[in-house]
Amino acid sequence: MQQTEQSQKEVILTQNPALKERKLRLRWLLAISSLPLFGIITAFGIAPQTSTQDIAISTIIEDIALPEISTPLVSENLESENYWQADQVRRDDTLSSLMARLNVQNNEALEFLRRNAEASALASQLRPGRAIQAQVNGNGELLKLQYQLSPTSTLTVERTDSGYQAKTGEPTFEIHNVLKTAEIRSSLFAATDAADIPDSIAIQMAEIFSSDIDFHSDLRKGDRFVVIYEAKYNNGNLVNTGQVLAAEFTNQGKTYKAIMYRNPEGKVAYYTPEGKSLHKSFLRSPLEFTRISSGFTMGRFHPILQKMRAHKGVDLAAPIGTRIKAPADGVVQFVGVKGGYGNVIYLQHSNGVTTVYGHLSRFAPGLRNGMKVSQGDIIGNVGMTGMATGPHLHYEFLLNGIHRDPLKVALPAAQPLAPQYRDAFLTHSANLSAQLQLLSASNVASLD
């Protein structure tokens, strides 16, 4: 039976050569595909038994020619080699440990730093984080030392032909322009804090734009500003900030710009980019920054007298001790105590204007009747003397004896830019305006 089936297969293959050839190919493919498997099995069968003891190991030694050194690595005259080393005072530093870290090794210098009246300030004022740098020679002899006693004072010790000498003076500051931008979310100070802008810059901006923006009530969420200001650095550390050089403030969709210009005579003023003065003969507010607790009205229920009474001024809430500035040049008409005002000051200005400041905690030292004051001078401090329920400044503005709302009365403009300075100003303004525009554009792009 099996022979018969085999015979029939052979007859079929003989009669169909193509089928025979296909079957032959399949057998070859099966054989070839099995080779890697056999190789793997062979490898696994051989690898663990492979001998590694018969591998030959040899040592090769070669001669390498070294270059000749023409000069010695260590100078023969160590005193001619000077080195500067900078460091900072650490919390547990003493004078000895600090000098050791600066490689100061001569006793003469150490004794001078301990005994000299001016140099001894170093040992008595070792404050963690303050910068110090020393110049020594190869023998560890101190040649020069500089130490930051305070942000505005530097001690310098230097070796001279007659011995060591010490002096204290102002450091040489590096002044850089800082460009910042921010958006109002709740208040001006919250925005400047979020952008790491000092409060002094926020106060300056409030003063610069005070004639156009009431920072007590006009700010809205989404307002934004760009500011360029000076920053002073000492050894890479920020010491303080200077004046605002330029600023742009967008309030309720309207944009205001200011450019600072210092004329050849040294007078500083702020102008629009076209040269129009932003200064007024009167400051809008005698306080740097505050809020209105009670406005100007002809009928207000007095909290102490318990009856309706005209409130012919504005109450500016502020902490006790807040400084009060003269809003314009004037003469002290009265300084002292008067009825419900408590401690009060009357200032007489030009063009029939009188201003009144009530409830003060104290007056500026030396302030007296008949004394002249200039715009921005400190005349007193906020308090709650007289009839006051809390600390605030009561501020009145009288024009020819008639009370006017200090926050709404029209303020005359100051002197315009002098014609002889106009060309220099426009060149200066174009540079700062371009920086403001660039920063403002980048801020809008980031908000989008």
Coordinates of N, CA and C in Angstrom, one line a residue, residues 60-289:
I60 N 55.6 45.3 26.6 CA 56.3 46.1 25.6 C 56.8 47.4 26.3
I61 N 58.0 47.7 26.2 CA 58.6 48.9 26.8 C 59.2 49.7 25.7
E62 N 58.8 51.0 25.7 CA 59.3 52.0 24.7 C 59.9 53.2 25.4
D63 N 60.9 53.7 24.8 CA 61.5 55.0 25.3 C 60.8 56.2 24.7
I64 N 60.4 57.1 25.6 CA 59.7 58.3 25.1 C 60.5 59.5 25.4
A65 N 60.8 60.3 24.5 CA 61.7 61.5 24.7 C 60.9 62.6 25.2
L66 N 61.2 63.2 26.4 CA 60.5 64.3 27.0 C 61.1 65.6 26.6
P67 N 60.2 66.6 26.4 CA 60.8 67.9 26.0 C 61.5 68.6 27.1
E68 N 62.5 69.4 26.8 CA 63.3 70.1 27.8 C 62.6 71.4 28.2
I69 N 62.6 71.6 29.5 CA 62.0 72.8 30.0 C 63.0 73.9 30.1
S70 N 62.8 75.0 29.4 CA 63.8 76.1 29.3 C 63.8 76.9 30.5
T71 N 62.5 77.1 31.2 CA 62.4 78.0 32.4 C 62.0 77.2 33.5
P72 N 62.4 77.5 34.7 CA 61.9 76.7 35.9 C 60.5 76.9 36.2
L73 N 59.8 75.9 36.7 CA 58.4 76.1 37.1 C 58.1 77.0 38.2
V74 N 59.1 77.1 39.1 CA 59.0 78.0 40.3 C 60.0 79.2 40.1
S75 N 59.5 80.4 40.2 CA 60.4 81.5 40.0 C 61.4 81.6 41.1
E76 N 62.6 81.9 40.7 CA 63.7 82.0 41.7 C 63.5 83.2 42.6
N77 N 62.8 84.3 42.1 CA 62.5 85.5 42.9 C 61.0 85.5 43.2
L78 N 60.6 84.9 44.3 CA 59.2 84.9 44.6 C 58.6 86.2 44.9
E79 N 59.4 87.2 45.3 CA 58.8 88.5 45.6 C 58.3 89.2 44.4
S80 N 58.8 88.9 43.2 CA 58.4 89.5 42.0 C 57.1 89.0 41.5
E81 N 56.6 87.9 42.0 CA 55.3 87.3 41.6 C 54.2 87.8 42.5
N82 N 53.3 88.5 41.9 CA 52.1 89.1 42.7 C 50.8 88.4 42.3
Y83 N 50.0 88.1 43.3 CA 48.7 87.4 43.0 C 47.6 88.2 43.7
W84 N 46.4 88.2 43.0 CA 45.2 88.7 43.6 C 44.3 87.6 44.0
Q85 N 43.7 87.6 45.1 CA 42.8 86.6 45.5 C 41.5 87.2 46.2
A86 N 40.4 86.9 45.6 CA 39.1 87.4 46.1 C 38.3 86.4 46.9
D87 N 37.6 86.8 48.0 CA 36.9 85.9 48.8 C 35.7 86.7 49.5
Q88 N 35.0 86.0 50.3 CA 33.9 86.6 51.1 C 34.1 86.1 52.5
V89 N 33.6 87.0 53.5 CA 33.7 86.7 54.9 C 32.7 85.6 55.2
R90 N 33.2 84.6 55.9 CA 32.3 83.5 56.3 C 31.8 83.7 57.8
R91 N 30.8 83.0 58.1 CA 30.1 83.2 59.4 C 31.1 83.0 60.6
D92 N 32.0 82.0 60.5 CA 32.9 81.8 61.7 C 34.3 82.3 61.5
D93 N 34.4 83.3 60.6 CA 35.8 83.8 60.3 C 36.3 84.7 61.4
T94 N 37.6 84.6 61.6 CA 38.3 85.6 62.5 C 39.3 86.3 61.5
L95 N 40.0 87.3 62.0 CA 41.0 88.0 61.2 C 42.0 87.0 60.7
S96 N 42.5 86.2 61.6 CA 43.6 85.2 61.3 C 43.1 84.2 60.2
S97 N 41.9 83.6 60.4 CA 41.5 82.6 59.5 C 41.2 83.3 58.1
L98 N 40.7 84.5 58.1 CA 40.5 85.2 56.8 C 41.8 85.5 56.1
M99 N 42.8 86.0 56.8 CA 44.1 86.3 56.2 C 44.8 85.0 55.7
A100 N 44.6 83.9 56.5 CA 45.2 82.6 56.1 C 44.6 82.1 54.7
R101 N 43.3 82.3 54.6 CA 42.6 81.9 53.4 C 43.0 82.8 52.2
L102 N 43.4 84.0 52.5 CA 43.9 84.9 51.4 C 45.4 84.8 51.2
N103 N 46.1 83.8 51.9 CA 47.5 83.6 51.8 C 48.4 84.7 52.2
V104 N 47.9 85.5 53.2 CA 48.7 86.6 53.8 C 49.4 85.9 55.0
Q105 N 50.8 85.9 54.9 CA 51.5 85.2 55.9 C 52.5 86.1 56.7
N106 N 52.7 87.3 56.3 CA 53.7 88.1 57.1 C 53.1 88.8 58.3
N107 N 53.8 88.7 59.4 CA 53.3 89.2 60.7 C 53.1 90.7 60.7
E108 N 54.0 91.4 59.9 CA 53.9 92.8 59.9 C 52.5 93.3 59.5
A109 N 52.0 92.6 58.4 CA 50.6 93.0 57.9 C 49.6 92.7 59.0
L110 N 49.7 91.5 59.6 CA 48.7 91.1 60.6 C 48.6 92.1 61.8
E111 N 49.8 92.5 62.2 CA 49.9 93.4 63.4 C 49.3 94.8 63.0
F112 N 49.6 95.2 61.8 CA 49.0 96.5 61.3 C 47.5 96.4 61.3
L113 N 47.0 95.3 60.8 CA 45.5 95.2 60.7 C 44.9 95.2 62.1
R114 N 45.6 94.7 63.1 CA 45.0 94.6 64.4 C 45.2 96.0 65.2
R115 N 46.3 96.7 64.9 CA 46.6 97.8 65.8 C 46.3 99.2 65.2
N116 N 46.3 99.3 63.9 CA 46.1 100.6 63.3 C 44.6 101.0 63.5
A117 N 44.4 102.2 63.9 CA 43.0 102.7 64.2 C 42.0 102.5 63.1
E118 N 42.4 102.9 61.8 CA 41.5 102.8 60.7 C 41.4 101.3 60.2
A119 N 42.6 100.6 60.1 CA 42.6 99.3 59.6 C 41.9 98.3 60.5
S120 N 41.8 98.6 61.8 CA 41.2 97.7 62.8 C 39.7 97.5 62.5
A121 N 39.1 98.4 61.7 CA 37.7 98.3 61.4 C 37.4 97.0 60.7
L122 N 38.4 96.4 60.0 CA 38.3 95.1 59.4 C 37.9 94.0 60.4
A123 N 38.7 94.0 61.4 CA 38.5 92.9 62.4 C 37.2 93.1 63.2
S124 N 36.8 94.4 63.4 CA 35.6 94.6 64.2 C 34.3 94.6 63.3
Q125 N 34.5 94.5 62.0 CA 33.3 94.5 61.2 C 33.3 93.4 60.2
L126 N 33.7 92.2 60.7 CA 33.6 91.0 59.8 C 32.2 90.5 59.7
R127 N 31.6 90.9 58.6 CA 30.2 90.6 58.4 C 30.1 89.5 57.3
P128 N 29.4 88.4 57.6 CA 29.3 87.3 56.6 C 28.7 87.8 55.3
G129 N 29.4 87.4 54.2 CA 29.0 87.8 52.8 C 29.6 89.0 52.2
R130 N 30.3 89.8 53.1 CA 31.0 91.0 52.5 C 32.3 90.6 51.7
A131 N 32.5 91.3 50.7 CA 33.6 91.0 49.8 C 35.0 91.5 50.3
I132 N 36.0 90.8 50.1 CA 37.4 91.1 50.4 C 38.3 90.6 49.3
Q133 N 39.3 91.3 49.0 CA 40.4 90.9 48.1 C 41.7 91.4 48.5
A134 N 42.7 90.5 48.3 CA 44.1 90.8 48.7 C 45.1 90.5 47.6
Q135 N 46.1 91.4 47.5 CA 47.2 91.1 46.6 C 48.5 90.8 47.4
V136 N 49.0 89.6 47.2 CA 50.2 89.1 47.9 C 51.3 88.7 46.9
N137 N 52.6 88.6 47.4 CA 53.6 88.1 46.5 C 53.8 86.7 46.8
G138 N 54.8 86.1 46.2 CA 55.1 84.7 46.3 C 55.5 84.3 47.7
N139 N 56.0 85.2 48.5 CA 56.4 84.9 49.9 C 55.2 85.1 50.9
G140 N 54.0 85.4 50.4 CA 52.9 85.6 51.3 C 52.8 87.0 51.9
E141 N 53.6 87.9 51.4 CA 53.6 89.3 52.0 C 52.4 90.1 51.4
L142 N 51.6 90.7 52.2 CA 50.5 91.5 51.8 C 51.0 92.8 51.1
L143 N 50.5 93.0 49.9 CA 50.8 94.2 49.1 C 49.7 95.2 49.1
K144 N 48.4 94.7 49.0 CA 47.3 95.6 49.0 C 46.0 94.8 49.4
L145 N 45.1 95.4 50.1 CA 43.9 94.7 50.6 C 42.7 95.7 50.4
Q146 N 41.6 95.2 50.0 CA 40.4 96.0 49.9 C 39.2 95.2 50.6
Y147 N 38.5 95.9 51.4 CA 37.4 95.3 52.2 C 36.2 96.2 52.1
Q148 N 35.0 95.6 51.9 CA 33.8 96.3 51.8 C 33.2 96.5 53.2
L149 N 33.4 97.6 53.8 CA 32.9 97.9 55.2 C 31.4 98.1 55.1
S150 N 30.9 98.7 54.1 CA 29.4 98.9 53.9 C 29.2 99.1 52.4
P151 N 27.9 99.1 52.0 CA 27.7 99.3 50.6 C 28.3 100.6 50.0
T152 N 28.5 101.6 50.9 CA 29.1 102.8 50.4 C 30.5 103.2 50.9
S153 N 31.1 102.2 51.6 CA 32.4 102.5 52.2 C 33.4 101.3 52.0
T154 N 34.6 101.5 51.6 CA 35.6 100.5 51.3 C 36.9 100.8 52.1
L155 N 37.4 99.8 52.8 CA 38.7 100.0 53.5 C 39.8 99.5 52.5
T156 N 40.8 100.3 52.3 CA 42.0 100.0 51.5 C 43.3 100.0 52.3
V157 N 44.0 98.9 52.4 CA 45.3 98.9 53.0 C 46.4 98.6 52.0
E158 N 47.4 99.4 52.0 CA 48.5 99.2 51.0 C 49.9 99.4 51.6
R159 N 50.8 98.5 51.1 CA 52.2 98.6 51.5 C 52.9 99.7 50.7
T160 N 53.6 100.6 51.4 CA 54.4 101.6 50.8 C 55.8 101.5 51.2
D161 N 56.7 102.4 50.7 CA 58.1 102.4 51.1 C 58.3 102.7 52.6
S162 N 57.3 103.4 53.2 CA 57.4 103.8 54.6 C 56.5 102.8 55.5
G163 N 56.0 101.8 54.9 CA 55.2 100.8 55.7 C 53.8 100.8 55.2
Y164 N 52.9 100.1 56.0 CA 51.5 100.0 55.6 C 50.7 101.3 55.9
Q165 N 49.8 101.5 55.0 CA 48.9 102.7 55.2 C 47.4 102.2 54.9
A166 N 46.5 102.8 55.7 CA 45.1 102.5 55.5 C 44.3 103.7 55.3
K167 N 43.2 103.6 54.4 CA 42.3 104.7 54.2 C 40.9 104.1 53.9
T168 N 39.9 104.9 54.2 CA 38.5 104.5 53.9 C 37.9 105.5 53.0
G169 N 37.2 105.0 52.0 CA 36.6 105.9 51.0 C 35.5 105.2 50.3
E170 N 34.9 105.9 49.4 CA 33.8 105.3 48.6 C 34.3 104.4 47.6
P171 N 33.6 103.3 47.4 CA 34.1 102.3 46.3 C 33.8 102.9 44.9
T172 N 34.4 102.3 44.0 CA 34.1 102.7 42.6 C 33.0 101.8 42.1
F173 N 31.9 102.4 41.9 CA 30.7 101.6 41.5 C 30.7 101.4 39.9
E174 N 30.1 100.3 39.6 CA 29.8 100.0 38.2 C 28.3 100.3 38.0
I175 N 28.0 101.2 37.1 CA 26.6 101.6 36.9 C 26.1 101.0 35.6
H176 N 25.0 100.2 35.7 CA 24.4 99.5 34.6 C 22.9 100.0 34.5
N177 N 22.4 100.0 33.3 CA 20.9 100.2 33.1 C 20.2 98.9 33.2
V178 N 19.1 98.9 33.9 CA 18.3 97.7 34.1 C 16.9 98.0 33.4
L179 N 16.5 97.0 32.6 CA 15.2 97.1 31.9 C 14.3 96.0 32.4
K180 N 13.1 96.5 32.9 CA 12.1 95.6 33.5 C 10.7 95.9 32.9
T181 N 9.9 94.9 32.9 CA 8.5 95.1 32.5 C 7.6 94.3 33.4
A182 N 6.4 94.7 33.7 CA 5.5 94.0 34.6 C 4.0 94.4 34.2
E183 N 3.1 93.6 34.7 CA 1.7 93.8 34.5 C 1.0 93.9 35.9
I184 N 0.1 94.9 35.9 CA -0.7 95.1 37.2 C -1.7 94.0 37.4
R185 N -1.6 93.3 38.5 CA -2.6 92.3 38.8 C -3.5 92.8 40.0
S186 N -2.9 93.5 40.9 CA -3.7 94.0 42.1 C -3.2 95.4 42.4
S187 N -1.9 95.7 42.5 CA -1.4 97.0 42.9 C -0.1 97.2 42.2
L188 N 0.4 98.4 42.3 CA 1.7 98.8 41.7 C 2.8 98.0 42.4
F189 N 2.8 98.1 43.7 CA 3.8 97.4 44.5 C 3.8 95.9 44.3
A190 N 2.7 95.3 44.2 CA 2.6 93.9 44.0 C 3.2 93.5 42.6
A191 N 3.0 94.4 41.6 CA 3.6 94.1 40.3 C 5.1 94.3 40.3
T192 N 5.6 95.3 41.0 CA 7.0 95.5 41.0 C 7.7 94.4 41.9
D193 N 7.1 94.0 42.9 CA 7.6 92.9 43.7 C 7.8 91.6 42.9
A194 N 6.7 91.3 42.1 CA 6.7 90.1 41.2 C 7.8 90.2 40.2
A195 N 8.1 91.4 39.7 CA 9.2 91.6 38.7 C 10.5 91.9 39.3
D196 N 10.7 91.8 40.6 CA 11.9 92.1 41.3 C 12.4 93.5 41.1
I197 N 11.5 94.4 41.1 CA 11.8 95.9 40.9 C 11.8 96.5 42.3
P198 N 12.8 97.3 42.7 CA 12.8 97.9 44.1 C 11.6 98.8 44.3
D199 N 11.2 99.0 45.5 CA 10.1 99.9 45.9 C 10.5 101.3 45.5
S200 N 11.8 101.7 45.6 CA 12.2 103.1 45.3 C 11.8 103.4 43.8
I201 N 11.9 102.4 42.9 CA 11.6 102.7 41.5 C 10.1 102.8 41.3
A202 N 9.3 102.0 42.1 CA 7.9 102.1 42.0 C 7.4 103.5 42.5
I203 N 8.0 104.0 43.5 CA 7.7 105.3 44.0 C 8.0 106.4 43.0
Q204 N 9.2 106.3 42.4 CA 9.6 107.2 41.4 C 8.6 107.3 40.2
M205 N 8.2 106.1 39.8 CA 7.2 106.0 38.7 C 5.9 106.7 39.0
A206 N 5.4 106.4 40.3 CA 4.2 107.1 40.8 C 4.3 108.6 40.7
E207 N 5.5 109.1 41.1 CA 5.7 110.5 41.1 C 5.8 111.1 39.6
I208 N 6.5 110.3 38.8 CA 6.7 110.8 37.4 C 5.3 110.9 36.6
F209 N 4.5 109.9 36.8 CA 3.2 109.9 36.1 C 2.0 110.5 36.9
S210 N 2.3 111.1 38.1 CA 1.2 111.5 39.0 C 0.3 112.5 38.4
S211 N 0.8 113.3 37.4 CA 0.0 114.3 36.8 C -1.0 113.7 35.8
D212 N -0.8 112.5 35.3 CA -1.7 111.9 34.3 C -2.4 110.7 34.9
I213 N -1.8 110.0 35.9 CA -2.5 108.8 36.5 C -2.6 109.0 38.0
D214 N -3.8 108.8 38.5 CA -4.0 108.8 39.9 C -3.8 107.4 40.4
F215 N -2.7 107.1 41.0 CA -2.3 105.8 41.4 C -3.1 105.3 42.6
H216 N -3.9 106.2 43.2 CA -4.8 105.8 44.3 C -6.1 105.1 43.7
S217 N -6.6 105.5 42.5 CA -7.8 105.0 42.1 C -7.9 104.6 40.6
D218 N -6.9 105.0 39.8 CA -7.0 104.8 38.3 C -6.4 103.4 37.9
L219 N -5.6 102.7 38.7 CA -5.0 101.5 38.2 C -6.1 100.4 38.0
R220 N -5.9 99.6 36.9 CA -6.8 98.5 36.6 C -6.0 97.3 36.3
K221 N -6.6 96.1 36.6 CA -6.0 94.9 36.3 C -5.7 94.8 34.8
G222 N -4.5 94.4 34.4 CA -4.1 94.4 33.0 C -3.3 95.6 32.6
D223 N -3.3 96.6 33.4 CA -2.4 97.8 33.0 C -0.9 97.2 33.1
R224 N -0.1 97.8 32.3 CA 1.3 97.3 32.3 C 2.3 98.4 32.1
F225 N 3.5 98.2 32.5 CA 4.5 99.2 32.3 C 5.9 98.6 32.0
V226 N 6.7 99.5 31.4 CA 8.1 99.2 31.1 C 9.0 100.3 31.7
V227 N 10.1 99.9 32.3 CA 10.9 100.9 33.0 C 12.4 100.6 32.8
I228 N 13.2 101.6 32.6 CA 14.6 101.5 32.6 C 15.2 102.4 33.7
Y229 N 16.0 101.8 34.6 CA 16.5 102.5 35.7 C 18.0 102.2 35.9
E230 N 18.7 103.0 36.7 CA 20.1 102.8 37.0 C 20.3 101.9 38.2
A231 N 21.3 101.1 38.1 CA 21.7 100.2 39.2 C 23.2 100.3 39.5
K232 N 23.6 100.4 40.7 CA 25.0 100.5 41.1 C 25.5 99.2 41.6
Y233 N 26.6 98.7 41.1 CA 27.2 97.4 41.5 C 28.6 97.7 42.0
N234 N 29.0 96.9 43.0 CA 30.3 96.9 43.6 C 30.8 95.4 43.6
N235 N 31.8 95.1 42.8 CA 32.3 93.7 42.7 C 31.2 92.7 42.4
G236 N 30.4 93.2 41.5 CA 29.3 92.3 41.0 C 28.1 92.2 41.9
N237 N 28.1 92.9 43.0 CA 27.0 92.9 44.0 C 26.2 94.2 43.9
L238 N 24.8 94.0 43.8 CA 24.0 95.2 43.7 C 24.1 96.0 45.0
V239 N 24.4 97.3 44.9 CA 24.5 98.2 46.1 C 23.2 98.9 46.3
N240 N 22.8 99.6 45.3 CA 21.5 100.4 45.3 C 21.1 100.7 43.9
T241 N 19.9 101.2 43.8 CA 19.3 101.6 42.6 C 19.3 103.2 42.5
G242 N 19.4 103.7 41.3 CA 19.4 105.1 41.2 C 18.1 105.6 40.6
Q243 N 18.2 106.5 39.6 CA 17.0 107.2 39.1 C 16.4 106.4 37.9
V244 N 15.1 106.6 37.7 CA 14.4 106.1 36.6 C 14.9 106.9 35.3
L245 N 15.4 106.2 34.3 CA 15.9 106.9 33.1 C 14.8 107.0 32.1
A246 N 13.9 106.1 32.0 CA 12.8 106.1 31.1 C 11.7 105.2 31.5
A247 N 10.4 105.5 31.2 CA 9.3 104.6 31.6 C 8.2 104.8 30.6
E248 N 7.4 103.7 30.5 CA 6.2 103.7 29.7 C 5.1 103.0 30.5
F249 N 4.0 103.7 30.7 CA 2.9 103.1 31.5 C 1.6 103.1 30.7
T250 N 1.0 102.0 30.6 CA -0.3 101.8 29.9 C -1.4 101.7 30.9
N251 N -2.2 102.7 31.0 CA -3.3 102.7 32.0 C -4.7 102.8 31.3
Q252 N -5.5 101.8 31.5 CA -6.8 101.8 30.9 C -6.8 102.0 29.4
G253 N -5.8 101.4 28.7 CA -5.6 101.5 27.3 C -4.9 102.7 26.8
K254 N -4.6 103.6 27.6 CA -3.8 104.8 27.2 C -2.4 104.7 27.7
T255 N -1.4 105.0 26.8 CA 0.0 104.9 27.1 C 0.6 106.2 27.3
Y256 N 1.4 106.3 28.4 CA 2.1 107.5 28.8 C 3.6 107.2 28.8
K257 N 4.5 108.1 28.3 CA 5.9 107.8 28.3 C 6.6 109.0 29.0
A258 N 7.8 108.7 29.6 CA 8.6 109.7 30.3 C 10.1 109.4 30.0
I259 N 10.8 110.4 29.7 CA 12.3 110.3 29.5 C 13.0 111.3 30.4
M260 N 13.9 110.8 31.2 CA 14.7 111.7 32.1 C 15.8 112.3 31.3
Y261 N 16.0 113.6 31.6 CA 17.1 114.4 30.9 C 17.8 115.2 32.0
R262 N 19.1 115.1 32.0 CA 20.0 115.9 32.9 C 20.7 116.9 32.0
N263 N 20.4 118.2 32.1 CA 21.0 119.2 31.3 C 22.4 119.5 31.7
P264 N 23.2 120.2 30.9 CA 24.6 120.5 31.3 C 24.8 121.1 32.6
E265 N 23.8 121.8 33.1 CA 23.8 122.4 34.4 C 23.6 121.5 35.6
G266 N 23.2 120.2 35.2 CA 23.0 119.2 36.3 C 21.6 119.1 36.7
K267 N 20.6 119.9 36.2 CA 19.2 119.8 36.6 C 18.5 118.6 35.9
V268 N 17.8 117.9 36.7 CA 17.1 116.7 36.2 C 15.6 116.9 36.1
A269 N 15.0 116.5 35.0 CA 13.6 116.7 34.8 C 13.1 115.6 33.8
Y270 N 11.8 115.4 33.8 CA 11.2 114.3 33.0 C 10.3 115.0 31.9
Y271 N 10.4 114.4 30.7 CA 9.7 115.0 29.5 C 9.1 113.8 28.7
T272 N 8.1 114.2 27.9 CA 7.6 113.2 26.9 C 8.8 113.0 25.9
P273 N 8.7 112.0 25.1 CA 9.8 111.8 24.0 C 9.9 112.9 23.1
E274 N 8.9 113.8 23.0 CA 9.0 114.9 22.1 C 9.5 116.2 22.8
G275 N 9.7 116.1 24.1 CA 10.3 117.2 24.8 C 9.3 118.1 25.6
K276 N 8.0 117.6 25.8 CA 7.1 118.3 26.6 C 7.3 117.9 28.1
S277 N 7.3 119.0 29.0 CA 7.6 118.7 30.4 C 6.5 118.0 31.1
L278 N 6.9 117.0 31.9 CA 5.9 116.2 32.7 C 5.7 116.8 34.1
H279 N 6.6 117.7 34.4 CA 6.6 118.3 35.8 C 5.4 119.3 35.9
K280 N 4.9 119.4 37.1 CA 3.9 120.4 37.4 C 4.5 121.3 38.5
S281 N 4.0 122.5 38.5 CA 4.5 123.4 39.6 C 4.1 122.9 40.9
F282 N 3.0 122.0 41.0 CA 2.6 121.4 42.2 C 2.6 119.9 42.0
L283 N 3.1 119.1 43.0 CA 2.9 117.7 43.1 C 1.5 117.4 43.4
R284 N 0.9 116.3 42.7 CA -0.5 116.0 43.0 C -0.7 115.6 44.4
S285 N 0.3 114.9 45.0 CA 0.1 114.4 46.4 C 1.3 114.7 47.2
P286 N 1.2 115.2 48.5 CA 2.3 115.4 49.3 C 2.9 114.2 49.9
L287 N 2.3 113.0 49.7 CA 2.8 111.7 50.2 C 3.3 110.9 49.0
E288 N 4.4 110.1 49.3 CA 5.0 109.4 48.2 C 4.0 108.4 47.6
F289 N 3.3 107.7 48.5 CA 2.3 106.7 48.0 C 1.3 106.4 49.2

